[in-house]
mmCIF file of C-alpha atoms and ligand atoms in Angstrom:
data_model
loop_
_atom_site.group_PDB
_atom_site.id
_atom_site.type_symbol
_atom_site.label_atom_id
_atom_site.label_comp_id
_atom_site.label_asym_id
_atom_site.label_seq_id
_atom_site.Cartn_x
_atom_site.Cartn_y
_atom_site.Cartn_z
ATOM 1 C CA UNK J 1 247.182 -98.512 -1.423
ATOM 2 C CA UNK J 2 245.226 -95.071 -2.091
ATOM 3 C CA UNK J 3 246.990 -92.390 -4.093
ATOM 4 C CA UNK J 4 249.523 -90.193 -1.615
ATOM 5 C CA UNK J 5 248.051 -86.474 -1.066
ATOM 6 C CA UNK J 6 248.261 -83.701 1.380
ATOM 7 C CA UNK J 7 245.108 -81.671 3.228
ATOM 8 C CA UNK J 8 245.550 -78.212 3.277
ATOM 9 C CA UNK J 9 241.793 -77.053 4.611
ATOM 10 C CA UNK J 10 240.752 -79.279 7.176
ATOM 11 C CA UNK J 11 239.292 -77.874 10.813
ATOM 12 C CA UNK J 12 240.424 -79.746 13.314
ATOM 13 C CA UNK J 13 237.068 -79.175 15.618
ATOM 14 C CA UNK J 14 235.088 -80.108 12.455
ATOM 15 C CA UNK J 15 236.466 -83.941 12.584
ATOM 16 C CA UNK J 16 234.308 -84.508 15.958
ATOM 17 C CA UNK J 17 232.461 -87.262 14.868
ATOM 18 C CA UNK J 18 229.226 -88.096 16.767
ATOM 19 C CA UNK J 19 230.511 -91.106 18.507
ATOM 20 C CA UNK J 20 233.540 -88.940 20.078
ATOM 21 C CA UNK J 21 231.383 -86.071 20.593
ATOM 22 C CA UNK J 22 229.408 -88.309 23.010
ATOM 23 C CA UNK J 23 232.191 -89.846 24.810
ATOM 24 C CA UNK J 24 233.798 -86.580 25.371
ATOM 25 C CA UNK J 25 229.965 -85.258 26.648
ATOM 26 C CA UNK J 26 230.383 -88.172 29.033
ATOM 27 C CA UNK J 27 233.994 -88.020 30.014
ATOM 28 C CA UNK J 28 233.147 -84.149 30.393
ATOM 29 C CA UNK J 29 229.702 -84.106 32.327
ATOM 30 C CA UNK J 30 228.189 -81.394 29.105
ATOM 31 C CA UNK J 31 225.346 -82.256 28.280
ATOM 32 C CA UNK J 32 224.326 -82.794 24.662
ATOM 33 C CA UNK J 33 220.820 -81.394 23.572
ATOM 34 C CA UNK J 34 220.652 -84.488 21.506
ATOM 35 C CA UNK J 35 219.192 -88.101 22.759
ATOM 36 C CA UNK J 36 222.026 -90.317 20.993
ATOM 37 C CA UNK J 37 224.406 -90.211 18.035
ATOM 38 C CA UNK J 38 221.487 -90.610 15.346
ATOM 39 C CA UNK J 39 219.722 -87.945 16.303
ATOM 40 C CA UNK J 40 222.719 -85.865 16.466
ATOM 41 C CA UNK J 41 223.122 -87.203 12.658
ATOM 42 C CA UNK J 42 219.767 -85.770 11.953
ATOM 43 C CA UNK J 43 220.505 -82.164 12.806
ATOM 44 C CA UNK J 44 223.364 -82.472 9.689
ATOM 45 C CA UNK J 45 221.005 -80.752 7.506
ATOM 46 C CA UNK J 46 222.398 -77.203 6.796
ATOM 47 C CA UNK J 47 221.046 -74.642 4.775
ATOM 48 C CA UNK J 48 224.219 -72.527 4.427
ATOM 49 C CA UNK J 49 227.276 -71.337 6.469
ATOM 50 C CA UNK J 50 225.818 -70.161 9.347
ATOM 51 C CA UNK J 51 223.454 -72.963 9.386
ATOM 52 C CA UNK J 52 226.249 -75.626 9.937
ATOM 53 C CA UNK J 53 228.631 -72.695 11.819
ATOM 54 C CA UNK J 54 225.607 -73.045 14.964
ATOM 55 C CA UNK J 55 225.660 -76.544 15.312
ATOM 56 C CA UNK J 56 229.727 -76.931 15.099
ATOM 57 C CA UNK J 57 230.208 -74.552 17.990
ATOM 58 C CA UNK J 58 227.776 -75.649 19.686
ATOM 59 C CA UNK J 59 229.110 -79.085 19.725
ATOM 60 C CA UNK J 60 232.379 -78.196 20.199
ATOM 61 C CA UNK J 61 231.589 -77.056 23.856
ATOM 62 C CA UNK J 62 232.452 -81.067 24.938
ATOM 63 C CA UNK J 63 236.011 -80.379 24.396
ATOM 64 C CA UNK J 64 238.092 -79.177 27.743
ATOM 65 C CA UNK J 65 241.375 -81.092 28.401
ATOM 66 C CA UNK J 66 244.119 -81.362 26.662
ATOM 67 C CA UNK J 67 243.450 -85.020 26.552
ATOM 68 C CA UNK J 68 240.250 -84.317 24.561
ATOM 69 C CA UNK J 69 242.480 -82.447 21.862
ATOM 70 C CA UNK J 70 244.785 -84.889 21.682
ATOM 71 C CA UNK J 71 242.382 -87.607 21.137
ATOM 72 C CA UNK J 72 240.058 -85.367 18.483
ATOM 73 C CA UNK J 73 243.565 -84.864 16.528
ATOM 74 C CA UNK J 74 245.160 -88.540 16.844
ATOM 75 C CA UNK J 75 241.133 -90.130 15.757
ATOM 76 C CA UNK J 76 241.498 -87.884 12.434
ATOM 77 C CA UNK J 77 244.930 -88.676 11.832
ATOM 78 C CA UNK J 78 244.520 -92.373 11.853
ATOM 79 C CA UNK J 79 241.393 -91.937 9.556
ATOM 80 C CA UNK J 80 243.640 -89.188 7.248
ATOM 81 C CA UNK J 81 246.238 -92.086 6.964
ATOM 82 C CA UNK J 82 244.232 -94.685 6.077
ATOM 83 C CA UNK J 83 242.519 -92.348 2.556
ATOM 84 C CA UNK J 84 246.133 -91.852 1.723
ATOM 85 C CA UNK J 85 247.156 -88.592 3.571
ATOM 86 C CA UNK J 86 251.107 -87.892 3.883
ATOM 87 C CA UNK J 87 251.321 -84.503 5.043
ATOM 88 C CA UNK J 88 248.369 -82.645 6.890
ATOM 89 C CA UNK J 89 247.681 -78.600 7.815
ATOM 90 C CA UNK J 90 245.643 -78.658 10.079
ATOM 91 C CA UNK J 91 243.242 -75.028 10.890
ATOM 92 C CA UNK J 92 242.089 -75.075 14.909
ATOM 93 C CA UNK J 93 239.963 -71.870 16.063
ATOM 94 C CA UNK J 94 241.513 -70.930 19.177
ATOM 95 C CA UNK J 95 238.809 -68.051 20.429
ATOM 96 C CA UNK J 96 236.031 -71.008 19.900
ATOM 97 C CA UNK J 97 237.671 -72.136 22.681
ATOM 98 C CA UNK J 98 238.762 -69.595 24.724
ATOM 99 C CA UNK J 99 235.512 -68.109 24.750
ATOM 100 C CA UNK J 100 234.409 -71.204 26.587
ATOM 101 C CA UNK J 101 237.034 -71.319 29.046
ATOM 102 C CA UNK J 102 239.841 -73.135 27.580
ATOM 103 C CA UNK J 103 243.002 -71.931 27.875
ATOM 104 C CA UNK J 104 244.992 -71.723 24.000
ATOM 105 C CA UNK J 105 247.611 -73.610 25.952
ATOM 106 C CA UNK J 106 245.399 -76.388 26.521
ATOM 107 C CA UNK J 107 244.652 -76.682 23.089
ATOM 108 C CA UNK J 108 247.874 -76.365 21.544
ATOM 109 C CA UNK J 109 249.185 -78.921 24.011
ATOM 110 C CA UNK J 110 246.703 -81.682 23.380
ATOM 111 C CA UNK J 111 246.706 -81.143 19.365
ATOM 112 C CA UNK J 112 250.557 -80.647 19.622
ATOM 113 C CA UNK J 113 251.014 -83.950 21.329
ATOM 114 C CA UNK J 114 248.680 -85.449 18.236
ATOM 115 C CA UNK J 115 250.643 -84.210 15.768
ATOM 116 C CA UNK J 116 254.328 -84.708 17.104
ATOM 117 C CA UNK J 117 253.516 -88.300 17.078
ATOM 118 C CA UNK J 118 251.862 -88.268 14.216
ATOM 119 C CA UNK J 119 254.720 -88.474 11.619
ATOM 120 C CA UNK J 120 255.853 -92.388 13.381
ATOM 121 C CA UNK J 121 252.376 -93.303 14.519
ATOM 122 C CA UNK J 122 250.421 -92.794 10.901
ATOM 123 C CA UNK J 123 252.987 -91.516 8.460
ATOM 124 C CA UNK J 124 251.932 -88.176 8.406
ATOM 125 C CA UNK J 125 253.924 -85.127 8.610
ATOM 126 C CA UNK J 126 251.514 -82.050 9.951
ATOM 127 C CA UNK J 127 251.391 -78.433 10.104
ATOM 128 C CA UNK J 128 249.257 -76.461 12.246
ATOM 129 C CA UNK J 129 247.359 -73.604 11.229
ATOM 130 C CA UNK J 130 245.598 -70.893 13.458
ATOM 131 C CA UNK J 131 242.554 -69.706 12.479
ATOM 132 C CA UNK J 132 240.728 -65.842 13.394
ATOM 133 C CA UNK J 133 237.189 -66.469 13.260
ATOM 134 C CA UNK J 134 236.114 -62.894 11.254
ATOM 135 C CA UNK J 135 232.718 -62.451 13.009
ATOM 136 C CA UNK J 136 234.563 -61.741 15.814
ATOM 137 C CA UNK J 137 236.677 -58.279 15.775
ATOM 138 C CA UNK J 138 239.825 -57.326 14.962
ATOM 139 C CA UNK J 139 240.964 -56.539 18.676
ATOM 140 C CA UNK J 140 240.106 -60.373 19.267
ATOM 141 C CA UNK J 141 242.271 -61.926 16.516
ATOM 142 C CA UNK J 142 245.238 -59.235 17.593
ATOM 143 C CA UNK J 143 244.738 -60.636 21.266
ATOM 144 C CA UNK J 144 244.525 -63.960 20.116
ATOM 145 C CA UNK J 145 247.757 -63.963 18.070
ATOM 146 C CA UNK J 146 249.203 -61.939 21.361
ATOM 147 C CA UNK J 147 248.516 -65.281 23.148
ATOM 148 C CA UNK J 148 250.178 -67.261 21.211
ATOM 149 C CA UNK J 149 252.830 -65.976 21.102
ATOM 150 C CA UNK J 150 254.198 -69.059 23.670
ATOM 151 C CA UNK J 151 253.611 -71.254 21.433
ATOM 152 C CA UNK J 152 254.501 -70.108 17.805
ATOM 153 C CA UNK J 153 256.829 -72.917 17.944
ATOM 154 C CA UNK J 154 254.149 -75.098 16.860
ATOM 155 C CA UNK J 155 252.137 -72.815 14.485
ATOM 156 C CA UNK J 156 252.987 -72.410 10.612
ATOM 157 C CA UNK J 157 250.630 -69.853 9.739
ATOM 158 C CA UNK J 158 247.567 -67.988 10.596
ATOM 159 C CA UNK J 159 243.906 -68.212 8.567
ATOM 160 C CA UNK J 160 240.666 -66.503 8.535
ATOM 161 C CA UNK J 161 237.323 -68.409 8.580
ATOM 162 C CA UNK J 162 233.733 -68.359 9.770
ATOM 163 C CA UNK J 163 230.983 -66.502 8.693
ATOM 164 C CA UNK J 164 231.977 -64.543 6.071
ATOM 165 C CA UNK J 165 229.808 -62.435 3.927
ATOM 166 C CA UNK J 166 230.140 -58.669 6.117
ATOM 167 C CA UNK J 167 233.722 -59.896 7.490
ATOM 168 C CA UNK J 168 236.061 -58.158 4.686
ATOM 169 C CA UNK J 169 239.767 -59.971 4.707
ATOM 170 C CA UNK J 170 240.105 -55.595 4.857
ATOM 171 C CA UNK J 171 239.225 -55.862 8.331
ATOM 172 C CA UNK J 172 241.865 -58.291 9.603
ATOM 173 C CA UNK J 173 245.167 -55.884 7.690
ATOM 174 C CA UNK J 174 246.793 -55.426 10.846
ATOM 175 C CA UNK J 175 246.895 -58.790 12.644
ATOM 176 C CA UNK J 176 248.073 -60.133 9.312
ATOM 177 C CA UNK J 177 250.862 -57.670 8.989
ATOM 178 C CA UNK J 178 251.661 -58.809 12.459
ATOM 179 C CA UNK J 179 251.163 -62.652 12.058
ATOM 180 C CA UNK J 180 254.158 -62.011 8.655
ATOM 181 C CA UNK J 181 256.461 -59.876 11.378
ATOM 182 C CA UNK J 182 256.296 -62.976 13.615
ATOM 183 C CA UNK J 183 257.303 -65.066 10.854
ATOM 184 C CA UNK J 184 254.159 -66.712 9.946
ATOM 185 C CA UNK J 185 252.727 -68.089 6.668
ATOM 186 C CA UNK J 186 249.612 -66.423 5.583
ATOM 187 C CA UNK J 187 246.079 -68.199 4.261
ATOM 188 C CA UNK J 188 242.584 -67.009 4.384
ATOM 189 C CA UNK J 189 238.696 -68.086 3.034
ATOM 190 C CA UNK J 190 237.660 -66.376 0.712
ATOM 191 C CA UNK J 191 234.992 -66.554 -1.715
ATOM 192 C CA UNK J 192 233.160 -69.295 -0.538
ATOM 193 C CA UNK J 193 229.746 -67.327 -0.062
ATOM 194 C CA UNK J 194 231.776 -63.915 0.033
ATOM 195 C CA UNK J 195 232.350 -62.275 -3.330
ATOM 196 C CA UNK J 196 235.468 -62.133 -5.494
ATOM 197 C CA UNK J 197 236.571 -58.863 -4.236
ATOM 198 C CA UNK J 198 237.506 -60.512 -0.799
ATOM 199 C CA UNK J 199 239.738 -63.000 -2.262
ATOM 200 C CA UNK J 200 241.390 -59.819 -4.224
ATOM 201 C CA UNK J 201 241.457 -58.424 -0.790
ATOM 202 C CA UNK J 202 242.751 -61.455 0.668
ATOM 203 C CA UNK J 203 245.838 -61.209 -1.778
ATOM 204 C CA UNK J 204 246.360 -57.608 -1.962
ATOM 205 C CA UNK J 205 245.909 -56.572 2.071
ATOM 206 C CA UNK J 206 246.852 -59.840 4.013
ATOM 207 C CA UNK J 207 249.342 -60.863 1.848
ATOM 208 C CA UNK J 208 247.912 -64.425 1.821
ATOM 209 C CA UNK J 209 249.699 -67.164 -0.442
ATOM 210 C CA UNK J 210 246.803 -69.520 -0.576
ATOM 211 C CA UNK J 211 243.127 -69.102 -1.102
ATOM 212 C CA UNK J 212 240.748 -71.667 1.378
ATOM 213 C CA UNK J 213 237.695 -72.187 -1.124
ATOM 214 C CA UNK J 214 238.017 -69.278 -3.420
ATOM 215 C CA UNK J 215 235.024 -71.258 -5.444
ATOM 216 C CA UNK J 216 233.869 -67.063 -6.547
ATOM 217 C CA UNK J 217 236.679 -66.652 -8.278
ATOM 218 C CA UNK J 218 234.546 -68.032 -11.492
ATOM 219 C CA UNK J 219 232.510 -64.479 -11.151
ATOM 220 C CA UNK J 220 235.590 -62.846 -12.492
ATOM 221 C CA UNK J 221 237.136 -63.316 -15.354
ATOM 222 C CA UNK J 222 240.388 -61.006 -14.262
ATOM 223 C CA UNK J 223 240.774 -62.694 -11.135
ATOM 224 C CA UNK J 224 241.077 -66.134 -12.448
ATOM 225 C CA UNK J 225 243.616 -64.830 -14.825
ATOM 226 C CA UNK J 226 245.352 -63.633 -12.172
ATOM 227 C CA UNK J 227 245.419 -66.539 -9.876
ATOM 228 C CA UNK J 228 246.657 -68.520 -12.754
ATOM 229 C CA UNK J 229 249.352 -66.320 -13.189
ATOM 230 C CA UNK J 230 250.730 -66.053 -10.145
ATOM 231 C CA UNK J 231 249.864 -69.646 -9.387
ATOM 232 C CA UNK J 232 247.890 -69.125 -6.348
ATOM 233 C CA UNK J 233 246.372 -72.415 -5.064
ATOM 234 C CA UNK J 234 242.471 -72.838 -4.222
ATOM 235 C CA UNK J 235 242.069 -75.415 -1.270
ATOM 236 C CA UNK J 236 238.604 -76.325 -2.572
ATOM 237 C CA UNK J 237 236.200 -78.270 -0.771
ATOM 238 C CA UNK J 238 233.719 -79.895 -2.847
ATOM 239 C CA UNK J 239 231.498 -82.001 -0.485
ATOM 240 C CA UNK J 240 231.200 -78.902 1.732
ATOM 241 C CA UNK J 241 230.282 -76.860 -1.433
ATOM 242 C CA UNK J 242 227.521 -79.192 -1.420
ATOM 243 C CA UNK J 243 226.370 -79.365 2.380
ATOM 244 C CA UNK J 244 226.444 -75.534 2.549
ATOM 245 C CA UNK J 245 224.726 -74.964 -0.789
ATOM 246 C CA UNK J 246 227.144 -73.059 -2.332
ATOM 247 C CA UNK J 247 226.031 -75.477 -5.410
ATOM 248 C CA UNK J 248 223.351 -77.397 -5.711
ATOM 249 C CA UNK J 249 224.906 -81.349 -6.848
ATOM 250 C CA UNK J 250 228.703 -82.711 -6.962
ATOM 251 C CA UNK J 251 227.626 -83.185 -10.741
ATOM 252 C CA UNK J 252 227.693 -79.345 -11.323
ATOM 253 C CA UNK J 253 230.976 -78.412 -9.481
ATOM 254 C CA UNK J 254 233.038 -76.506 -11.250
ATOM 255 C CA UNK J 255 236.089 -78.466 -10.265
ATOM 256 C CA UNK J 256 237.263 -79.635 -13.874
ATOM 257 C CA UNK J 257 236.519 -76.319 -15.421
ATOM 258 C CA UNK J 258 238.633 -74.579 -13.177
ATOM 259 C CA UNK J 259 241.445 -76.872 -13.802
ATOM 260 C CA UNK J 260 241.261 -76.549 -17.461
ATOM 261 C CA UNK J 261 241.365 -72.480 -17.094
ATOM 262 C CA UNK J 262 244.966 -73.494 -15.252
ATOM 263 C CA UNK J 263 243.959 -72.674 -11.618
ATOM 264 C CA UNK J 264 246.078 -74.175 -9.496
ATOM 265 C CA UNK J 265 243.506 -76.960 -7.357
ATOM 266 C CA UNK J 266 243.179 -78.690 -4.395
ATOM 267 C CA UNK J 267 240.964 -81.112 -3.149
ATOM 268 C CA UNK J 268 240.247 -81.439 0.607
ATOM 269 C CA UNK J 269 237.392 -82.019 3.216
ATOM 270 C CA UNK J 270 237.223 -78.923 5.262
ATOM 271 C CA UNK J 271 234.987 -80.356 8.380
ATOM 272 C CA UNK J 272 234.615 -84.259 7.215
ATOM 273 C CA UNK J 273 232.731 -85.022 10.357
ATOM 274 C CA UNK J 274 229.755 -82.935 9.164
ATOM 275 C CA UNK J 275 230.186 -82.998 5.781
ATOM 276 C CA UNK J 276 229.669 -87.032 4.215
ATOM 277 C CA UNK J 277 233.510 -87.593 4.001
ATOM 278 C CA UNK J 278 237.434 -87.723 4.651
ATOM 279 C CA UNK J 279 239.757 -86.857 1.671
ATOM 280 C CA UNK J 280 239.863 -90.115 0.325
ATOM 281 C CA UNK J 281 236.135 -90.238 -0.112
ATOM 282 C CA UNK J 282 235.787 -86.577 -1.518
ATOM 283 C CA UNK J 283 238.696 -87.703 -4.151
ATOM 284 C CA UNK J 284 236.359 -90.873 -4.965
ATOM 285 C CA UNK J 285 233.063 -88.506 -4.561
ATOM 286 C CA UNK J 286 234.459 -86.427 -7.483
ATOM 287 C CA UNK J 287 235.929 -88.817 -9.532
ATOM 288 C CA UNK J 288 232.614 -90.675 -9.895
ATOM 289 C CA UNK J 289 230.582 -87.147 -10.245
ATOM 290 C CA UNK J 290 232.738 -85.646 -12.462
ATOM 291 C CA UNK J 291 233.925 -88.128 -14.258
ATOM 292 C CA UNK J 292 238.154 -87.379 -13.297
ATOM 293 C CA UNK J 293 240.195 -89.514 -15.185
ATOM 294 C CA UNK J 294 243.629 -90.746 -13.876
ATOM 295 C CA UNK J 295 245.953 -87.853 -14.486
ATOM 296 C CA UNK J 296 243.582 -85.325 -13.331
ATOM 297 C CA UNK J 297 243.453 -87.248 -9.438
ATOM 298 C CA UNK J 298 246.635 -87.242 -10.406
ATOM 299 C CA UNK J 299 247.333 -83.542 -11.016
ATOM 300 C CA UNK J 300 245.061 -83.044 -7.728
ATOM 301 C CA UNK J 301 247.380 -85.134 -5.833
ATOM 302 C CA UNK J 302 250.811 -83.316 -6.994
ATOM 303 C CA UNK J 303 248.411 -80.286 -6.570
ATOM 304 C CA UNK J 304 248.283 -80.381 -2.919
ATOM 305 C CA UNK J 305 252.256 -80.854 -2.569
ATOM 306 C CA UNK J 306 253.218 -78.357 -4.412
ATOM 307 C CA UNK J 307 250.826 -76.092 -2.295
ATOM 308 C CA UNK J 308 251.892 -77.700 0.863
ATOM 309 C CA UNK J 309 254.543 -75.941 3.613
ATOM 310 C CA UNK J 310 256.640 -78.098 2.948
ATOM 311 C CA UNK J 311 258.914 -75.170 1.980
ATOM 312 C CA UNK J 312 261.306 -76.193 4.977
ATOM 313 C CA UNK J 313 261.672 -79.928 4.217
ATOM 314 C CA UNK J 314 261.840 -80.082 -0.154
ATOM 315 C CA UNK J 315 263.325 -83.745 0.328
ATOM 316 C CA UNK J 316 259.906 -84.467 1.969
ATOM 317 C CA UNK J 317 257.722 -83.048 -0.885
ATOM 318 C CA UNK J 318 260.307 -84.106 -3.680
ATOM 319 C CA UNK J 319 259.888 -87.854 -2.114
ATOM 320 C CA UNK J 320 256.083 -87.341 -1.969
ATOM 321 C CA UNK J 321 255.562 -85.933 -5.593
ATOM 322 C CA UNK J 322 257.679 -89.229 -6.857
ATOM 323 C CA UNK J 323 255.298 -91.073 -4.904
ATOM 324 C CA UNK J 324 252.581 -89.850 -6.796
ATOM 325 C CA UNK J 325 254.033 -89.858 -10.107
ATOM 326 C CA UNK J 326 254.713 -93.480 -9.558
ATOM 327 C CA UNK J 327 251.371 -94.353 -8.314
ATOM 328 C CA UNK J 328 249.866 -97.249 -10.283
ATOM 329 C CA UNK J 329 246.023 -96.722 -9.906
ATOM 330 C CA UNK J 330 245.675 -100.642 -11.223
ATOM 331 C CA UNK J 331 242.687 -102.310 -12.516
ATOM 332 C CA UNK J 332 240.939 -101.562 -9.445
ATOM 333 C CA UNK J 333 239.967 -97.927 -8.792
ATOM 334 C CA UNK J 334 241.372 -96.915 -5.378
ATOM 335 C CA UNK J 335 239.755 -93.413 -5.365
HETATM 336 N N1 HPA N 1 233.930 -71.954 6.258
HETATM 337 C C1 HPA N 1 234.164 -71.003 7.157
HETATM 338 N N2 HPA N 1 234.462 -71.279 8.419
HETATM 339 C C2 HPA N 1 234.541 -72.550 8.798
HETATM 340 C C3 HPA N 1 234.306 -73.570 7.908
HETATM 341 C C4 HPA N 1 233.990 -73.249 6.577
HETATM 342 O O1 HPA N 1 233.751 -74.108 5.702
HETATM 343 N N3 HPA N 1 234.463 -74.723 8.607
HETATM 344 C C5 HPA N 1 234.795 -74.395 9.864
HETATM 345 N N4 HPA N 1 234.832 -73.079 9.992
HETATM 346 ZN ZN1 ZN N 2 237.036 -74.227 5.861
#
């Protein structure tokens, strides 16, 4: 049995594996510009952000139907089960889709009807998270959260991602303030190739209570103190630190530095489909690189429970952080 955890930074549309990608192509009638699943596999060669940003819209476009959403959520919550997840937020990136066509109701239908079954099918309880992508403007995100309003039901909180260096968290202030009036939690990435100064941004004019990467932080010395003080959790991602080139090996991530300064840590997969691994196999990725003994994966583990929303169900977390603390890793290394 692999060690219980929670995801906190995982993109829904960045779990479309190859295989589904082509089904959905088929089911769909879009064509791919790619002759089969392989040579899709090829193209997952990014040089940065942007790099893998092009090809993850891009293949995105073979989602339509609610079905499609549906099926995209239910395939990652199986997988998410089986590494050990208990409790999932999920981001989705509503104008990616509504630029195409697609109709936010479509989308929160299909990934709705996922996740509601999710908690009997696979054991894991969700949260959904809805994402402004920050090359777009700030008009766009307000309209966004203005159509969503039908749904808020099913939403937690709001986030910020996509390219990010010239897209200040400064820029998004009021659809923030908005997304808090309407009752909504508050996240945002920040410092993942942006500087420092957005994640103080992120805290001081969205109001966020996580950081999604926050890997910059190290730049500051003030900052970290900070964010250990006022125990704000980093949802780091190491294998897509390493896809992206934000550092150069697993071997040099900063990962057990940061939890010795006291930073509050998270471990999670970001878009798995594109970047070599679920949450499971980036928990077994660093232990192995990084050489994590027991109570750290350990730490990680009661980590992303503690950071969870799970404000509005504390038996839930309080029987998932006993989990953990019982967890017998055994002779056998299970991460
Ligand atoms: N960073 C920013 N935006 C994203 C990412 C990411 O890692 N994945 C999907 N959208
Ligand atoms: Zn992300």
């Amino acid at each position: 049995m692999p060690l219980p955890k929670a995801e906190l930074h995982l993109h829904i549309e960045g779990t479309l594996e190859p295989e589904l990608a082509f089904e959905l192509a088929r089911r769909n009638g879009v064509r791919l510009p790619f002759a089969d699943t392989e040579a899709l596999r090829r193209a997952y060669l990014f040089e940065d952000l942007q790099s893998f940003l092009d090809l993850y819209y891009e293949l995105m476009g073979v989602l339509h139907t609610a079905d499609d959403f549906h099926d995209l959520a239910d395939a990652y919550l199986a997988r998410a089960a089986a590494q050990g997840v208990r409790h999932a937020e999920i981001f989705f990136d509503p104008q990616a889709h509504t630029a195409r066509g697609v109709a936010i109701g479509t989308v929160v239908e299909g990934l709705g009807r996922a996740l509601d079954a999710a908690e009997e099918r696979h054991g894991v309880s969700t949260r959904l998270i809805m994402c402004f992508l920050r090359d777009q403007s700030a008009e766009s995100a307000l309209a966004t959260l203005e159509s969503a309003r039908p749904y808020l039901d099913r939403i937690t909180g709001v986030g910020l991602d996509s390219a990010e260096v010239g897209h200040p968290p400064s820029k998004f202030r009021e659809v923030y303030e908005a997304a808090g009036a309407l009752g909504l939690r508050k996240v945002a990435h920040a410092g993942e190739e942006g500087p420092p100064s957005y994640i103080v941004e992120a805290l001081d004019l969205l109001g966020v209570e996580r950081i999604d990467h926050g890997l910059r932080c190290l730049e500051d010395s003030a900052l970290v103190d900070r964010l250990v003080r006022e125990r704000i959790p980093l949802t780091l991602c190491p294998l897509s630190n390493v896809r992206l080139r934000a550092i150069d090996i697993l071997e040099e991530h900063p990962l057990p530095a940061m939890m010795d300064a006291g930073l509050l840590c998270t471990v999670n997969s970001d878009d798995p489909a594109y970047f070599g691994g679920y949450v499971g196999d980036t928990f077994h990725a660093v232990r192995e690189a990084l050489g994590l003994g027991e109570e750290r994966l350990r730490e990680l583990a009661r980590n992303s429970f503690l950071a969870s929303f799970l404000d509005d169900d504390e038996e839930r977390r309080a029987r998932l952080l006993a989990e953990v603390d019982a967890y017998d890793f055994g002779a056998e290394p299970q991460e």
